[in-house]
mmCIF file with all atom_site columns, C-alpha atoms in Angstrom:
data_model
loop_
_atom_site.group_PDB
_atom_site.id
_atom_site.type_symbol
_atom_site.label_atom_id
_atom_site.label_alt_id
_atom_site.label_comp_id
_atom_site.label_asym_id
_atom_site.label_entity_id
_atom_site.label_seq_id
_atom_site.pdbx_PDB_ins_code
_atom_site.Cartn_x
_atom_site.Cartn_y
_atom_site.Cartn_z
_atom_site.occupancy
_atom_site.B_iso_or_equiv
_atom_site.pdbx_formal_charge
_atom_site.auth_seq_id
_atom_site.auth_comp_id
_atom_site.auth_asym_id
_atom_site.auth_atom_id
_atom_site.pdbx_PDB_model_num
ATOM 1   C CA . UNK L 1 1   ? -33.555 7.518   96.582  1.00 34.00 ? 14  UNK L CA 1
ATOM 2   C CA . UNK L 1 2   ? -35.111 6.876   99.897  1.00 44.00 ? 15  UNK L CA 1
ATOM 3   C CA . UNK L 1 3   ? -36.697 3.759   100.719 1.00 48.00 ? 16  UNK L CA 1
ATOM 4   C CA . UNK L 1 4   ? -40.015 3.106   102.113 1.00 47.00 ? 17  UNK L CA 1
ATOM 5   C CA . UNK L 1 5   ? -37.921 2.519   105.300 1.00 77.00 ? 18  UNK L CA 1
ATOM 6   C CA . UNK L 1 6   ? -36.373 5.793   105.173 1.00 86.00 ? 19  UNK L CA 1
ATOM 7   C CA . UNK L 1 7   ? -39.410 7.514   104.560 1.00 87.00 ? 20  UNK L CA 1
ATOM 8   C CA . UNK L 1 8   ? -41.461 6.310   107.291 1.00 89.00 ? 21  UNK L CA 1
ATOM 9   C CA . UNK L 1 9   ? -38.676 6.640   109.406 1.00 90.00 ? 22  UNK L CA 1
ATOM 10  C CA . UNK L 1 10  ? -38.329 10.353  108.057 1.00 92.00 ? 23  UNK L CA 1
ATOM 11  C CA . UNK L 1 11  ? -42.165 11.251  109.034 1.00 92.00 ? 24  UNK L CA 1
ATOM 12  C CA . UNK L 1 12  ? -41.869 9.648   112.455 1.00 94.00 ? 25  UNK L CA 1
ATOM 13  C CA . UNK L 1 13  ? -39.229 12.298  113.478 1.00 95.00 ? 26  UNK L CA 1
ATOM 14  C CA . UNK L 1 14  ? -41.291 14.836  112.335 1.00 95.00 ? 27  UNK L CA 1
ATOM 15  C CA . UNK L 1 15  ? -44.478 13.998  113.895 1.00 95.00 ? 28  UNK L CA 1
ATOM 16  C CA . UNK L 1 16  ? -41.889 13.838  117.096 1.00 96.00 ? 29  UNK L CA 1
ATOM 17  C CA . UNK L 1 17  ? -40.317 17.071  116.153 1.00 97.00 ? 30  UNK L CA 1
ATOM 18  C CA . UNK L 1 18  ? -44.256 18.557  115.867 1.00 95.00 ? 31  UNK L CA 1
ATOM 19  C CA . UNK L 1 19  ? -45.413 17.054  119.597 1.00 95.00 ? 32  UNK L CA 1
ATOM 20  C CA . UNK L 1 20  ? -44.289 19.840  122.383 1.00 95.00 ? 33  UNK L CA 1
ATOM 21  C CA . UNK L 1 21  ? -42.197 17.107  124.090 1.00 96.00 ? 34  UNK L CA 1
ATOM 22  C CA . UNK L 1 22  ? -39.197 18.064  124.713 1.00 97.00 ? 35  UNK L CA 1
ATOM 23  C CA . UNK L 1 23  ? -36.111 15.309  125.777 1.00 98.00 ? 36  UNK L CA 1
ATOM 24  C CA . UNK L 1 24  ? -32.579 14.953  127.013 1.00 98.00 ? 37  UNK L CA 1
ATOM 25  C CA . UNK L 1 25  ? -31.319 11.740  126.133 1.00 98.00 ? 38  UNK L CA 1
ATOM 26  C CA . UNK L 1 26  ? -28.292 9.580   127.209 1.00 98.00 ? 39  UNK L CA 1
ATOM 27  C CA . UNK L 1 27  ? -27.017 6.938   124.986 1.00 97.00 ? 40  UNK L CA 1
ATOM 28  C CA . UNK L 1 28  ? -24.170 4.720   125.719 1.00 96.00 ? 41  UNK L CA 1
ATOM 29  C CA . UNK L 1 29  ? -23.018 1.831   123.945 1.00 93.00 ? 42  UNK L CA 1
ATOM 30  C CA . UNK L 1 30  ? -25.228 2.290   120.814 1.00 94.00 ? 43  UNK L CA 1
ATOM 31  C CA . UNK L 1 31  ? -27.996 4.043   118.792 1.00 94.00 ? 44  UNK L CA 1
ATOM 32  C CA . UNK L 1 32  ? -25.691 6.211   117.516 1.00 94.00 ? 45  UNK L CA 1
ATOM 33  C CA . UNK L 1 33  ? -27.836 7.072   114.066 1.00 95.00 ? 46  UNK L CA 1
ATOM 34  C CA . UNK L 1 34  ? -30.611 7.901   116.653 1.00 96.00 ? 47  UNK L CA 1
ATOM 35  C CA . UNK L 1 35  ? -29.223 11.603  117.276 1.00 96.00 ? 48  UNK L CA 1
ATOM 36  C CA . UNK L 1 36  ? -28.327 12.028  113.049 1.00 95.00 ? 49  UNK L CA 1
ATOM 37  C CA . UNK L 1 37  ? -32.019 11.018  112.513 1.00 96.00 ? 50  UNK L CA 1
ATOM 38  C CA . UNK L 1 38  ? -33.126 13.811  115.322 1.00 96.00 ? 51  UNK L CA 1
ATOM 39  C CA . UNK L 1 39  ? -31.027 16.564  114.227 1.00 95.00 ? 52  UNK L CA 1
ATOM 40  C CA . UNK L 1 40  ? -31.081 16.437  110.271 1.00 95.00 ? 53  UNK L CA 1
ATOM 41  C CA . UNK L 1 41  ? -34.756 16.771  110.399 1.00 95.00 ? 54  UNK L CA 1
ATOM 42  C CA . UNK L 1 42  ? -35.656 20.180  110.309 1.00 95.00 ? 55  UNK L CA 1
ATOM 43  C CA . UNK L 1 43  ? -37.532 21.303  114.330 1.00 95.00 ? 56  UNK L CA 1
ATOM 44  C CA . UNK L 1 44  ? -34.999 19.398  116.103 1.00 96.00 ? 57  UNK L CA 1
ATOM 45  C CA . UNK L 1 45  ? -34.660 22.043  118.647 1.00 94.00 ? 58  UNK L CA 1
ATOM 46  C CA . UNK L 1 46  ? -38.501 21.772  119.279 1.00 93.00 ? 59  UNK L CA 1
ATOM 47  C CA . UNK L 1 47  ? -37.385 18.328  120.937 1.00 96.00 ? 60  UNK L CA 1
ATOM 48  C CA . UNK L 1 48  ? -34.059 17.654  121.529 1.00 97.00 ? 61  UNK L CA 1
ATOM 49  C CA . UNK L 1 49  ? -32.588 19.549  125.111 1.00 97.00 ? 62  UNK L CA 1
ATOM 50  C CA . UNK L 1 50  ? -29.648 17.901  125.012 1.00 97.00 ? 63  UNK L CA 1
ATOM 51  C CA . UNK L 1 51  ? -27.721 14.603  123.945 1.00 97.00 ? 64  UNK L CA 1
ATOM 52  C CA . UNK L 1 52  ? -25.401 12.779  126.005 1.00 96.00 ? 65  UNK L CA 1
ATOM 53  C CA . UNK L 1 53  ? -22.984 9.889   124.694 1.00 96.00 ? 66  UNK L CA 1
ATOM 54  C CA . UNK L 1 54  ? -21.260 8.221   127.690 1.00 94.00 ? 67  UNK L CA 1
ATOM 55  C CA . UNK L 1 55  ? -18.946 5.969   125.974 1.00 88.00 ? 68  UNK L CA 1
ATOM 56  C CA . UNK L 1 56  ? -15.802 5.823   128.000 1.00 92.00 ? 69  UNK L CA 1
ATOM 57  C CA . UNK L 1 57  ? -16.219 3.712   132.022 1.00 92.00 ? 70  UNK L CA 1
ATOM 58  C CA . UNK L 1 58  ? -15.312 6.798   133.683 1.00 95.00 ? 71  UNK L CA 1
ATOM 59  C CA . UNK L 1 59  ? -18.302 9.543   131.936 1.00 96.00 ? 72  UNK L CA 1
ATOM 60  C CA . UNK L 1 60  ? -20.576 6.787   132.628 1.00 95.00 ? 73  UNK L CA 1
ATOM 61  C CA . UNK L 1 61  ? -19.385 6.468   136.530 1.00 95.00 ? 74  UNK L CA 1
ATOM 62  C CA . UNK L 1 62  ? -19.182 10.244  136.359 1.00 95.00 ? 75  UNK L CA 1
ATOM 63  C CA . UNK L 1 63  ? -23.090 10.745  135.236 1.00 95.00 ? 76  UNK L CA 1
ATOM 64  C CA . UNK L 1 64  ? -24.943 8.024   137.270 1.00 95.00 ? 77  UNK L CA 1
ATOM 65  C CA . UNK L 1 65  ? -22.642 9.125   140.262 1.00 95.00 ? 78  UNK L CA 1
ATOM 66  C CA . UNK L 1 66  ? -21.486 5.518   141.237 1.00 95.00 ? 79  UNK L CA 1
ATOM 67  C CA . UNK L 1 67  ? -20.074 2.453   139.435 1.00 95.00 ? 80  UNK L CA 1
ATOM 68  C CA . UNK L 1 68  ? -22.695 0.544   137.478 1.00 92.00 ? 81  UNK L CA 1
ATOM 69  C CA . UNK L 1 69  ? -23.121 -2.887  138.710 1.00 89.00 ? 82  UNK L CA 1
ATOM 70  C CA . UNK L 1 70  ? -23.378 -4.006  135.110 1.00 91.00 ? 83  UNK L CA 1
ATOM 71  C CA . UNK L 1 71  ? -23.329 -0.977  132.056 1.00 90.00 ? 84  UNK L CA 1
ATOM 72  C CA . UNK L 1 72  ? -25.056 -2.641  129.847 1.00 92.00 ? 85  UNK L CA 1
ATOM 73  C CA . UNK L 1 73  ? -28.616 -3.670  131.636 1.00 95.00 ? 86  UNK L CA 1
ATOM 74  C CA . UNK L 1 74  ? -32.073 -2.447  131.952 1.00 96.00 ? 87  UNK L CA 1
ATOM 75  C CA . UNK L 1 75  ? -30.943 -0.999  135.751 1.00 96.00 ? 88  UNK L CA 1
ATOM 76  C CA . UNK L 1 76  ? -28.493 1.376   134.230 1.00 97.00 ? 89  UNK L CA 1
ATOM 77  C CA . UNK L 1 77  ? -31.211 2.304   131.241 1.00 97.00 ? 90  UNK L CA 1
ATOM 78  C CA . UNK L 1 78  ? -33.625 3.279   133.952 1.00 97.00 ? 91  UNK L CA 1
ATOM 79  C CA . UNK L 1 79  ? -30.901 5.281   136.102 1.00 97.00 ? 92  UNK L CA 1
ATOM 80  C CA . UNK L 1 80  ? -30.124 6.883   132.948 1.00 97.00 ? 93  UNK L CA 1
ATOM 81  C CA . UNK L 1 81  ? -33.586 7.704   131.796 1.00 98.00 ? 94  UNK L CA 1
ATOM 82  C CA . UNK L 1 82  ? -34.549 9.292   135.174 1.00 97.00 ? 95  UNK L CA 1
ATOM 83  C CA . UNK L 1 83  ? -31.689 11.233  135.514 1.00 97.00 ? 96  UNK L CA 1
ATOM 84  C CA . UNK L 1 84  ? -32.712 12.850  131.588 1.00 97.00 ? 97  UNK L CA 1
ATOM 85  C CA . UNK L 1 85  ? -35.764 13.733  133.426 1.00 96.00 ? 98  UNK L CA 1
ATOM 86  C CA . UNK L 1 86  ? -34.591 15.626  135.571 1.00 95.00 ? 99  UNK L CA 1
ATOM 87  C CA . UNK L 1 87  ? -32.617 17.345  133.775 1.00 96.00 ? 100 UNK L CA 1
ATOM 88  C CA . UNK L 1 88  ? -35.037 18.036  130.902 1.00 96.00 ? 101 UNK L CA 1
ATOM 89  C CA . UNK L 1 89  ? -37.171 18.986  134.138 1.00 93.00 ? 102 UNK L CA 1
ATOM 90  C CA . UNK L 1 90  ? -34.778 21.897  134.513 1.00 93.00 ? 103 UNK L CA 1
ATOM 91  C CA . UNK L 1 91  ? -33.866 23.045  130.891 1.00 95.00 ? 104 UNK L CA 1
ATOM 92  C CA . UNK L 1 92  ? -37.546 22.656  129.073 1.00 92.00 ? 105 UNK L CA 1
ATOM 93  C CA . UNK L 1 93  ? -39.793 25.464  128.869 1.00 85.00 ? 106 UNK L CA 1
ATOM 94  C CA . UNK L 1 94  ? -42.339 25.989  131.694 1.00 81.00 ? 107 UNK L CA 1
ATOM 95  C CA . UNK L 1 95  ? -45.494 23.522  131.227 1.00 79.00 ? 108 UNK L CA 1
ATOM 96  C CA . UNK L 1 96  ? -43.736 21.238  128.232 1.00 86.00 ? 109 UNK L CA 1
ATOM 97  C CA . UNK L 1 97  ? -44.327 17.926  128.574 1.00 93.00 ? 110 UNK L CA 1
ATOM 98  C CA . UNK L 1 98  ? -40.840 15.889  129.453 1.00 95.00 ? 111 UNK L CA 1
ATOM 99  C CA . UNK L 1 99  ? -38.654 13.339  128.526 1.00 97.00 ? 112 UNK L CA 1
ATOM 100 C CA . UNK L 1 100 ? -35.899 11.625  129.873 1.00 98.00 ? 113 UNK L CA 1
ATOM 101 C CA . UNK L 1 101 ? -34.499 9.004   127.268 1.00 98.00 ? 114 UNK L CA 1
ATOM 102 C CA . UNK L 1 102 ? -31.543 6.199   128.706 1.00 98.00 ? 115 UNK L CA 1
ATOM 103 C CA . UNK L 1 103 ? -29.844 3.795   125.961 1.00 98.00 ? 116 UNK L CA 1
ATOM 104 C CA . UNK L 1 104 ? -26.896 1.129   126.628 1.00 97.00 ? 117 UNK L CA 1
ATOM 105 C CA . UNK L 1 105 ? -26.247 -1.396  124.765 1.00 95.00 ? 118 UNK L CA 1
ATOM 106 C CA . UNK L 1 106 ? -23.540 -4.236  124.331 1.00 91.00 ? 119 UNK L CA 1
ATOM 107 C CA . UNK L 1 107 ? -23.456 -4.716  120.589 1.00 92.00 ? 120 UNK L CA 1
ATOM 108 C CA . UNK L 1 108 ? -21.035 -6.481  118.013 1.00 87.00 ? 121 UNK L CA 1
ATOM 109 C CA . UNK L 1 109 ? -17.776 -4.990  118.148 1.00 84.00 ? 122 UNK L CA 1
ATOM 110 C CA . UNK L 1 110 ? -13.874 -5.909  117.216 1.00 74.00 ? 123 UNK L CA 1
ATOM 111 C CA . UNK L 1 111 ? -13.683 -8.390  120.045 1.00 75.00 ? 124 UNK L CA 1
ATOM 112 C CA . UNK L 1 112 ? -16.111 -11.009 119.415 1.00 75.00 ? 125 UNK L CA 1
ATOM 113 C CA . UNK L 1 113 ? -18.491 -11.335 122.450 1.00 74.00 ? 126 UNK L CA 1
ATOM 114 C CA . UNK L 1 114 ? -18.950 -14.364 124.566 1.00 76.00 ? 127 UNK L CA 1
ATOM 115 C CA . UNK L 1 115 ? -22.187 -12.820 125.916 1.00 82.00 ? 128 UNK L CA 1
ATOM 116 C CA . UNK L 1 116 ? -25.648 -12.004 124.209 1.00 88.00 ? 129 UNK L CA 1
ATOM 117 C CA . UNK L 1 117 ? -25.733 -8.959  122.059 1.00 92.00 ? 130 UNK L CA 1
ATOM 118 C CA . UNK L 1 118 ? -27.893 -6.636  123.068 1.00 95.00 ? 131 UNK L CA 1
ATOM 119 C CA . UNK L 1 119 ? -29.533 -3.347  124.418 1.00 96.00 ? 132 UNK L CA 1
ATOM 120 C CA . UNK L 1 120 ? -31.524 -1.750  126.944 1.00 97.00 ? 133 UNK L CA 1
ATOM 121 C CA . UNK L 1 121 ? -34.300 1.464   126.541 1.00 98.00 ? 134 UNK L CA 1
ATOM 122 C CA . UNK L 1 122 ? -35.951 3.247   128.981 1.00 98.00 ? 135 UNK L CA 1
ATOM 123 C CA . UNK L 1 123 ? -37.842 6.510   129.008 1.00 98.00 ? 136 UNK L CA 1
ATOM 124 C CA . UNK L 1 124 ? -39.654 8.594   132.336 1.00 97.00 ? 137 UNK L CA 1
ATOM 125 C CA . UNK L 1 125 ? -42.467 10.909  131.619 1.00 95.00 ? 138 UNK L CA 1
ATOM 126 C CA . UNK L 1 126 ? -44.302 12.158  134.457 1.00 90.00 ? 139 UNK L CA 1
ATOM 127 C CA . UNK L 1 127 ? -46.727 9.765   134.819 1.00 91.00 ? 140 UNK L CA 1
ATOM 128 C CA . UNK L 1 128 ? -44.664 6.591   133.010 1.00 94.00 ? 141 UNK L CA 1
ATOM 129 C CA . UNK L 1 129 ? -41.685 4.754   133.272 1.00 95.00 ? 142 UNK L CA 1
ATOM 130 C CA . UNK L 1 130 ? -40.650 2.252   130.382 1.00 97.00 ? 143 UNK L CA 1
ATOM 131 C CA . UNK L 1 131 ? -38.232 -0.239  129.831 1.00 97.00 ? 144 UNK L CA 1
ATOM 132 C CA . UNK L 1 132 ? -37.313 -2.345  127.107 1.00 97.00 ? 145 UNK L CA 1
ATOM 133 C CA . UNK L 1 133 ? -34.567 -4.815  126.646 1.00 97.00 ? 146 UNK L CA 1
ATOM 134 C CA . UNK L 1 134 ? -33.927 -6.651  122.953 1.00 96.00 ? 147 UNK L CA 1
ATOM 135 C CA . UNK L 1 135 ? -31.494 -9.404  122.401 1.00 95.00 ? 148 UNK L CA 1
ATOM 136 C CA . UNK L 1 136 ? -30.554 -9.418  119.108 1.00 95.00 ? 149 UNK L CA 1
ATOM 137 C CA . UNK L 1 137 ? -29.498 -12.347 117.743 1.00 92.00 ? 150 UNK L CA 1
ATOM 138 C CA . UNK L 1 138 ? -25.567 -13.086 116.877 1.00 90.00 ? 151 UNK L CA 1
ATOM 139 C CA . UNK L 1 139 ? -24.275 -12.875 113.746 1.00 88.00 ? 152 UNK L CA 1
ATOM 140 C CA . UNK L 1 140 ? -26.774 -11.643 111.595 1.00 90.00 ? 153 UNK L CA 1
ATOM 141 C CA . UNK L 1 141 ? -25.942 -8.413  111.141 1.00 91.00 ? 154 UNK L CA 1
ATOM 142 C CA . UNK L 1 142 ? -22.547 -5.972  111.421 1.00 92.00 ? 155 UNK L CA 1
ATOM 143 C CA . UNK L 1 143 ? -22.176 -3.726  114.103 1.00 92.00 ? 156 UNK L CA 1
ATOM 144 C CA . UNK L 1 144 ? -23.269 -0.943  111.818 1.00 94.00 ? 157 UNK L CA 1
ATOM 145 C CA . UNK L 1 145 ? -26.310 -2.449  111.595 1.00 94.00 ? 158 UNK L CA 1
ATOM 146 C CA . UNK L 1 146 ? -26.392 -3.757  115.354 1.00 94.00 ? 159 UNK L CA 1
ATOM 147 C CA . UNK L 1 147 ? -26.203 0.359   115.934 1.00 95.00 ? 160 UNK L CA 1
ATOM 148 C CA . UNK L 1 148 ? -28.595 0.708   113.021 1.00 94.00 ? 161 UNK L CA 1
ATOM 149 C CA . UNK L 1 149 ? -31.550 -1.594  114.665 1.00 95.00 ? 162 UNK L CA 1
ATOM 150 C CA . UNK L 1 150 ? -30.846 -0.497  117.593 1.00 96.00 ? 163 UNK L CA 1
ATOM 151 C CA . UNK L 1 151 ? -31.365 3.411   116.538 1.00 96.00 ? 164 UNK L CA 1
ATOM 152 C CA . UNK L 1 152 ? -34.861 2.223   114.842 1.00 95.00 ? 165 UNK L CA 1
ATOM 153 C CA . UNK L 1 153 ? -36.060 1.464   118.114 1.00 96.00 ? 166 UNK L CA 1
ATOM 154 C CA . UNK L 1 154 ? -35.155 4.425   119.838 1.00 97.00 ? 167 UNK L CA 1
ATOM 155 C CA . UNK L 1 155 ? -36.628 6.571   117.811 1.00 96.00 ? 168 UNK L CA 1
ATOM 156 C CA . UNK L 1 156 ? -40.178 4.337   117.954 1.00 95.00 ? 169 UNK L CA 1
ATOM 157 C CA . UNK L 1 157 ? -39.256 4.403   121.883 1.00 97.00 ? 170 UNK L CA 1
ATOM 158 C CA . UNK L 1 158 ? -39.195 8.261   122.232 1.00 97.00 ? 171 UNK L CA 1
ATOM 159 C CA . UNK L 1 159 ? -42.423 8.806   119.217 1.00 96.00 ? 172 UNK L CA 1
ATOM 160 C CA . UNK L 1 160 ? -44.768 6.262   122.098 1.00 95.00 ? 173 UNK L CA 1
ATOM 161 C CA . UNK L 1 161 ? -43.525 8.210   124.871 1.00 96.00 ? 174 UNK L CA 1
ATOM 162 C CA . UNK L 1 162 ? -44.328 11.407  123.261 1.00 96.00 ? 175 UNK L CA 1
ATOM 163 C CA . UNK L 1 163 ? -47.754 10.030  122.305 1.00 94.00 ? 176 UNK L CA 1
ATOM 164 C CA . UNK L 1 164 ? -46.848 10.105  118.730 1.00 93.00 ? 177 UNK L CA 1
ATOM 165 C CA . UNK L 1 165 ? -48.875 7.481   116.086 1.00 84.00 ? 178 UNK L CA 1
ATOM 166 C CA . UNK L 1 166 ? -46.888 6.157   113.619 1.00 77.00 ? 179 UNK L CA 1
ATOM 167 C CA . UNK L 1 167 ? -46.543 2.871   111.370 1.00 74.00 ? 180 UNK L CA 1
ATOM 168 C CA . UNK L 1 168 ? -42.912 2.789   111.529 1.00 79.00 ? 181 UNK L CA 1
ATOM 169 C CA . UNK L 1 169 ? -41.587 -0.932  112.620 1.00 84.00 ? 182 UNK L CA 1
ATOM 170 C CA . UNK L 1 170 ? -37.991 -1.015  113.505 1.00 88.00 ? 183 UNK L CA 1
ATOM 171 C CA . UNK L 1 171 ? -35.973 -4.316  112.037 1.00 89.00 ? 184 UNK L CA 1
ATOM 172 C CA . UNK L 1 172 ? -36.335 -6.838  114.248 1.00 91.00 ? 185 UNK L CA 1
ATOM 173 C CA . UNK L 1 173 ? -36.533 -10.625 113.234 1.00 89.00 ? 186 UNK L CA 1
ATOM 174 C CA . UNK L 1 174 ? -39.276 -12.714 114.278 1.00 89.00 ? 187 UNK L CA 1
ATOM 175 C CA . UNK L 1 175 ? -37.164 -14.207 116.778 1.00 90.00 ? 188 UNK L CA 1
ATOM 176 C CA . UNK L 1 176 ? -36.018 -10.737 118.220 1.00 92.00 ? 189 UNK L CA 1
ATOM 177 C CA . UNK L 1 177 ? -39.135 -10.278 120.627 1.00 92.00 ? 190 UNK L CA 1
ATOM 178 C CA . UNK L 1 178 ? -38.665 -7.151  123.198 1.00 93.00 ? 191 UNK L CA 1
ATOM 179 C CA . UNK L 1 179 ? -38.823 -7.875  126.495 1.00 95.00 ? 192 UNK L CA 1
ATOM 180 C CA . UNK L 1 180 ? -41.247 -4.904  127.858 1.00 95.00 ? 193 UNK L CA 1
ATOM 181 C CA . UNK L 1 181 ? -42.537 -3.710  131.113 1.00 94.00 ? 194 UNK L CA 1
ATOM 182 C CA . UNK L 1 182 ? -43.747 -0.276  132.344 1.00 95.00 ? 195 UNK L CA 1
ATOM 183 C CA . UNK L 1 183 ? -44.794 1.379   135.580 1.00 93.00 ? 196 UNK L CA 1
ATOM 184 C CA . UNK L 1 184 ? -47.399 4.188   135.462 1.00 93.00 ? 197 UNK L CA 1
ATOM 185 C CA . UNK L 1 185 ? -47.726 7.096   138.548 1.00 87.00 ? 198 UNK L CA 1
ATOM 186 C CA . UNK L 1 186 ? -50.824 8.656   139.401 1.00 86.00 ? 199 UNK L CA 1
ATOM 187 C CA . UNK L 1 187 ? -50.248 12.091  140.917 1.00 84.00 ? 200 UNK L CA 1
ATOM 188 C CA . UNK L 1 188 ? -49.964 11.288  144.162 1.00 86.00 ? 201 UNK L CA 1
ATOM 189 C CA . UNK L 1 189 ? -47.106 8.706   143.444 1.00 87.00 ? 202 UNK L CA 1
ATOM 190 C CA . UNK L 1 190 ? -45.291 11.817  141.851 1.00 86.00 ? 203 UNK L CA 1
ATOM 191 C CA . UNK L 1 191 ? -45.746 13.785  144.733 1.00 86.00 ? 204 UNK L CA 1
ATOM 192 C CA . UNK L 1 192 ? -44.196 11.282  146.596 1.00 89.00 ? 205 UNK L CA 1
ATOM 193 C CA . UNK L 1 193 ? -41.496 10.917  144.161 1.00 89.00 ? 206 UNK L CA 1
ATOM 194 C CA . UNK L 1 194 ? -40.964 14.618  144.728 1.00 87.00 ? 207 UNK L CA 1
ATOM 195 C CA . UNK L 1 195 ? -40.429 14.570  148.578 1.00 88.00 ? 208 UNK L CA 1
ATOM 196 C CA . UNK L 1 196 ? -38.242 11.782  148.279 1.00 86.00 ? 209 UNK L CA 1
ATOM 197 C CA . UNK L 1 197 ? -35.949 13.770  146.140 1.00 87.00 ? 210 UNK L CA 1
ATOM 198 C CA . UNK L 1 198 ? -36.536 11.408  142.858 1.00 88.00 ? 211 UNK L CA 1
ATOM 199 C CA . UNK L 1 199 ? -37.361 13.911  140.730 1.00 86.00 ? 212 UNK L CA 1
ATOM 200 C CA . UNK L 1 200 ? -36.640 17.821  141.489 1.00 84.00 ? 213 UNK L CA 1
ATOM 201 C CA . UNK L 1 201 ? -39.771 19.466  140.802 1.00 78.00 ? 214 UNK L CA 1
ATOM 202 C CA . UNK L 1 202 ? -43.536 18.817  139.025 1.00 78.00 ? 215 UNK L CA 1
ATOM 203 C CA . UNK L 1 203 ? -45.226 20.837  136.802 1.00 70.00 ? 216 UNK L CA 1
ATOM 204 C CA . UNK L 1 204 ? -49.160 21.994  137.831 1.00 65.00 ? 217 UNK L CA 1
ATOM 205 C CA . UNK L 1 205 ? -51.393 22.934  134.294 1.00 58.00 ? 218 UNK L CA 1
ATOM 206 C CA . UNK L 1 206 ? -53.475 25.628  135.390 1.00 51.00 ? 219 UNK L CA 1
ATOM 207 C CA . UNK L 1 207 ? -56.116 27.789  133.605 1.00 48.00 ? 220 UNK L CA 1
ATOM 208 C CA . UNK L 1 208 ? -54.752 30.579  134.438 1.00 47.00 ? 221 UNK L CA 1
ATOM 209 C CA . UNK L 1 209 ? -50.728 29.373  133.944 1.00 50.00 ? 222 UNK L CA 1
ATOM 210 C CA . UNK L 1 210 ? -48.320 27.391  135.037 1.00 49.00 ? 223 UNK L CA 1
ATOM 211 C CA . UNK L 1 211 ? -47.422 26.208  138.811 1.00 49.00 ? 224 UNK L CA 1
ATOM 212 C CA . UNK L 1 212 ? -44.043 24.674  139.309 1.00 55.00 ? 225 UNK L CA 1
ATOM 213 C CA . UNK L 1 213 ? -43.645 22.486  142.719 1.00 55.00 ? 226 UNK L CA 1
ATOM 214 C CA . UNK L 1 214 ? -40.475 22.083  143.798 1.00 57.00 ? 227 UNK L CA 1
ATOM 215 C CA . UNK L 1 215 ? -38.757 20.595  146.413 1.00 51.00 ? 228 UNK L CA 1
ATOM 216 C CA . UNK L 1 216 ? -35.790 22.883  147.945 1.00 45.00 ? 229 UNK L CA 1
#
């Protein structure tokens, strides 16, 4: 039997699953239950582009292009997040709203930790980048349940950036506050973010159809 938990959870990924965002999303370190939440709900494909889980030092070095100053940190989040953009940018339908979703994390594992455990969120729309980085506090839970908390937020991460409403809290303790900050573009910021080479192309809405800018 489900739990109230489970439920809400449940009707959060289909409210996400009914929004025409669509996302690729890089994980690494954590919020593994994330994707098994996205994919056994039924639309899935209406949102998910592609998945990415860059466990091993080398497929991480391999997808950011360089060696991470530090895997686990809101820098690497944001790398990751931008470069989901872009490459939801070039698999999503012409004119869907975008995605780009970056997790790492540094959570409980067989080793004990001398460090904080913890993890880092980001996610790039057009117009918004947001980060989020949650220190979770040591011992209280198993690194199932690290992964588990961890997963919660994800999913809440990817439902705001997909304008989605929803009630759904994820497990934090009081003491567990996020540490949140975000960066919004107005269009001429993303034009600029274009001719820089940022981001590979932008989407125009028109009346009368779709215009895609890109820079060649």
């Amino acid at each position: 039997m489900a739990t109230m938990t489970d439920s809400c959870r449940r009707a959060l990924v289909e409210a996400i699953h009914s929004s025409p965002t669509q996302a690729v999303i890089y994980l690494s370190g954590g919020a593994s239950q994330a994707l098994g939440w996205l994919m056994s709900v039924p639309g899935a494909s209406n949102t998910v582009l592609e998945s990415v889980v860059t466990y091993s030092r080398m497929s991480m070095i391999q997808l950011l292009g360089k060696v991470p100053a530090q895997a686990a940190s809101s820098q690497t989040a944001e790398e990751m997040a931008l470069l989901a953009y872009n490459r939801a940018l070039k698999l999503s339908k012409p004119g869907s709203p975008v995605l780009g979703v970056g997790f790492t994390g540094a959570l409980a594992s067989a080793q004990p930790k001398r460090g904080d455990h913890r993890f880092h969120v980001s996610t790039r729309t057009s117009d918004r980048f947001w980060t989020s980085t949650v220190t979770l506090t040591k011992g209280l839970r198993t690194r199932e349940q690290e992964d588990g908390v961890s997963s919660q937020y994800l999913i809440k991460a990817i439902a705001n950036a997909s304008k989605v409403p929803g009630t759904f809290v994820p497990d934090l303790s009081e003491s567990e506050v996020p540490d949140e900050y975000e960066k919004k573009f107005d269009e001429e910021e993303e034009l600029k973010q274009l001719l820089s080479g940022i981001i590979c192309f932008k989407v125009y809405p028109f009346s009368s159809g779709i215009l895609q800018t890109r820079l060649m």
